[in-house]
């Protein structure tokens, strides 16, 4: 009504409308013609992971439990997502299934064991997407040691191929080696914001 004071909100909105003009700008088409013909190279994945200071174990599918037993200390406490295959877990460890464990219990565990959604050979990256055999993002961040099982069929050549396999609405965690950062003197420090040690068990 005439005579009513103009609020600050109305002033701001009026200025925005004036700046935008009468019509919204046309949307720009984003090109999606990424290169998708990369050839999967398992040796490149192993080389990249090793370069990032991950420890890679290439074993048969039947040897996962024995391999994990060799990685972890005796009587280790291991957090696992609810859908992880039980056959992967050795009898020498104490298993803590993640039934909404609090952060303190997760952080106090010796390790976490997960599967993966996809692995990228070109970048040496393992991607988790929160599936039942991978669990919540926090599981891969708090324990000091992460053991991740990757099947060869999950390895792709490059990032576009990886994105094509991932479901967009699922949360994804991209892991390239153990957690690491550098201080002002460029000294590498591991384990600041994630696992200090990453073991990747690569199955045929």
PDB file of C-alpha atoms in Angstrom, residues 6-79:
ATOM      1  CA  UNK A   6       9.965  -0.458   2.112  1.00  0.00           C
ATOM      2  CA  UNK A   7      11.831  -3.220   3.923  1.00  0.00           C
ATOM      3  CA  UNK A   8      15.504  -4.042   3.351  1.00  0.00           C
ATOM      4  CA  UNK A   9      14.445  -7.406   1.918  1.00  0.00           C
ATOM      5  CA  UNK A  10      12.226  -5.766  -0.667  1.00  0.00           C
ATOM      6  CA  UNK A  11      15.030  -3.375  -1.606  1.00  0.00           C
ATOM      7  CA  UNK A  12      17.499  -6.224  -2.127  1.00  0.00           C
ATOM      8  CA  UNK A  13      15.023  -8.267  -4.181  1.00  0.00           C
ATOM      9  CA  UNK A  14      14.186  -5.277  -6.348  1.00  0.00           C
ATOM     10  CA  UNK A  15      17.858  -4.677  -7.076  1.00  0.00           C
ATOM     11  CA  UNK A  16      18.337  -8.356  -7.972  1.00  0.00           C
ATOM     12  CA  UNK A  17      15.386  -8.266 -10.367  1.00  0.00           C
ATOM     13  CA  UNK A  18      16.770  -5.137 -12.019  1.00  0.00           C
ATOM     14  CA  UNK A  19      20.218  -6.693 -12.381  1.00  0.00           C
ATOM     15  CA  UNK A  20      18.885  -9.950 -13.825  1.00  0.00           C
ATOM     16  CA  UNK A  21      16.688  -8.235 -16.387  1.00  0.00           C
ATOM     17  CA  UNK A  22      13.329  -9.354 -17.744  1.00  0.00           C
ATOM     18  CA  UNK A  23      14.375 -12.854 -18.824  1.00  0.00           C
ATOM     19  CA  UNK A  24      16.623 -15.523 -17.389  1.00  0.00           C
ATOM     20  CA  UNK A  25      19.770 -16.182 -19.424  1.00  0.00           C
ATOM     21  CA  UNK A  26      19.717 -19.254 -21.646  1.00  0.00           C
ATOM     22  CA  UNK A  27      21.348 -22.324 -20.161  1.00  0.00           C
ATOM     23  CA  UNK A  28      24.653 -23.302 -21.713  1.00  0.00           C
ATOM     24  CA  UNK A  29      24.909 -26.858 -22.969  1.00  0.00           C
ATOM     25  CA  UNK A  30      27.776 -28.607 -21.195  1.00  0.00           C
ATOM     26  CA  UNK A  31      29.760 -30.918 -23.491  1.00  0.00           C
ATOM     27  CA  UNK A  32      29.791 -34.519 -22.324  1.00  0.00           C
ATOM     28  CA  UNK A  33      31.985 -36.014 -25.031  1.00  0.00           C
ATOM     29  CA  UNK A  34      34.655 -37.220 -22.630  1.00  0.00           C
ATOM     30  CA  UNK A  35      37.128 -39.826 -23.786  1.00  0.00           C
ATOM     31  CA  UNK A  36      35.703 -43.213 -22.798  1.00  0.00           C
ATOM     32  CA  UNK A  37      37.913 -45.595 -24.740  1.00  0.00           C
ATOM     33  CA  UNK A  38      40.670 -46.063 -22.171  1.00  0.00           C
ATOM     34  CA  UNK A  39      42.045 -49.569 -21.794  1.00  0.00           C
ATOM     35  CA  UNK A  40      42.047 -51.068 -18.308  1.00  0.00           C
ATOM     36  CA  UNK A  41      45.594 -51.646 -17.103  1.00  0.00           C
ATOM     37  CA  UNK A  42      45.772 -53.494 -13.788  1.00  0.00           C
ATOM     38  CA  UNK A  43      49.533 -52.972 -13.552  1.00  0.00           C
ATOM     39  CA  UNK A  44      49.001 -49.225 -13.822  1.00  0.00           C
ATOM     40  CA  UNK A  45      46.524 -49.347 -10.946  1.00  0.00           C
ATOM     41  CA  UNK A  46      49.011 -51.269  -8.807  1.00  0.00           C
ATOM     42  CA  UNK A  47      51.797 -48.844  -9.739  1.00  0.00           C
ATOM     43  CA  UNK A  48      49.688 -45.785  -8.891  1.00  0.00           C
ATOM     44  CA  UNK A  49      48.489 -47.234  -5.587  1.00  0.00           C
ATOM     45  CA  UNK A  50      52.038 -48.144  -4.594  1.00  0.00           C
ATOM     46  CA  UNK A  51      53.247 -44.684  -5.580  1.00  0.00           C
ATOM     47  CA  UNK A  52      50.646 -43.242  -3.208  1.00  0.00           C
ATOM     48  CA  UNK A  53      52.096 -45.487  -0.473  1.00  0.00           C
ATOM     49  CA  UNK A  54      49.211 -47.918  -0.357  1.00  0.00           C
ATOM     50  CA  UNK A  55      50.134 -51.567   0.149  1.00  0.00           C
ATOM     51  CA  UNK A  56      48.728 -53.842  -2.557  1.00  0.00           C
ATOM     52  CA  UNK A  57      48.100 -57.566  -2.065  1.00  0.00           C
ATOM     53  CA  UNK A  58      47.185 -59.574  -5.182  1.00  0.00           C
ATOM     54  CA  UNK A  59      45.583 -62.793  -3.997  1.00  0.00           C
ATOM     55  CA  UNK A  60      42.994 -65.385  -4.954  1.00  0.00           C
ATOM     56  CA  UNK A  61      39.409 -64.838  -3.817  1.00  0.00           C
ATOM     57  CA  UNK A  62      39.759 -67.718  -1.373  1.00  0.00           C
ATOM     58  CA  UNK A  63      42.770 -66.124   0.315  1.00  0.00           C
ATOM     59  CA  UNK A  64      41.189 -62.869   1.510  1.00  0.00           C
ATOM     60  CA  UNK A  65      40.742 -63.966   5.131  1.00  0.00           C
ATOM     61  CA  UNK A  66      44.302 -65.294   5.391  1.00  0.00           C
ATOM     62  CA  UNK A  67      45.651 -62.103   3.828  1.00  0.00           C
ATOM     63  CA  UNK A  68      43.746 -59.922   6.296  1.00  0.00           C
ATOM     64  CA  UNK A  69      44.996 -62.109   9.162  1.00  0.00           C
ATOM     65  CA  UNK A  70      48.540 -61.421   7.989  1.00  0.00           C
ATOM     66  CA  UNK A  71      47.935 -57.677   7.726  1.00  0.00           C
ATOM     67  CA  UNK A  72      46.350 -57.140  11.129  1.00  0.00           C
ATOM     68  CA  UNK A  73      47.856 -57.779  14.540  1.00  0.00           C
ATOM     69  CA  UNK A  74      46.608 -60.730  16.543  1.00  0.00           C
ATOM     70  CA  UNK A  75      43.274 -60.133  18.270  1.00  0.00           C
ATOM     71  CA  UNK A  76      42.741 -56.910  16.316  1.00  0.00           C
ATOM     72  CA  UNK A  77      39.375 -55.183  16.569  1.00  0.00           C
ATOM     73  CA  UNK A  78      37.877 -54.629  13.114  1.00  0.00           C
ATOM     74  CA  UNK A  79      34.891 -52.500  12.154  1.00  0.00           C
TER      75      UNK A  79
END
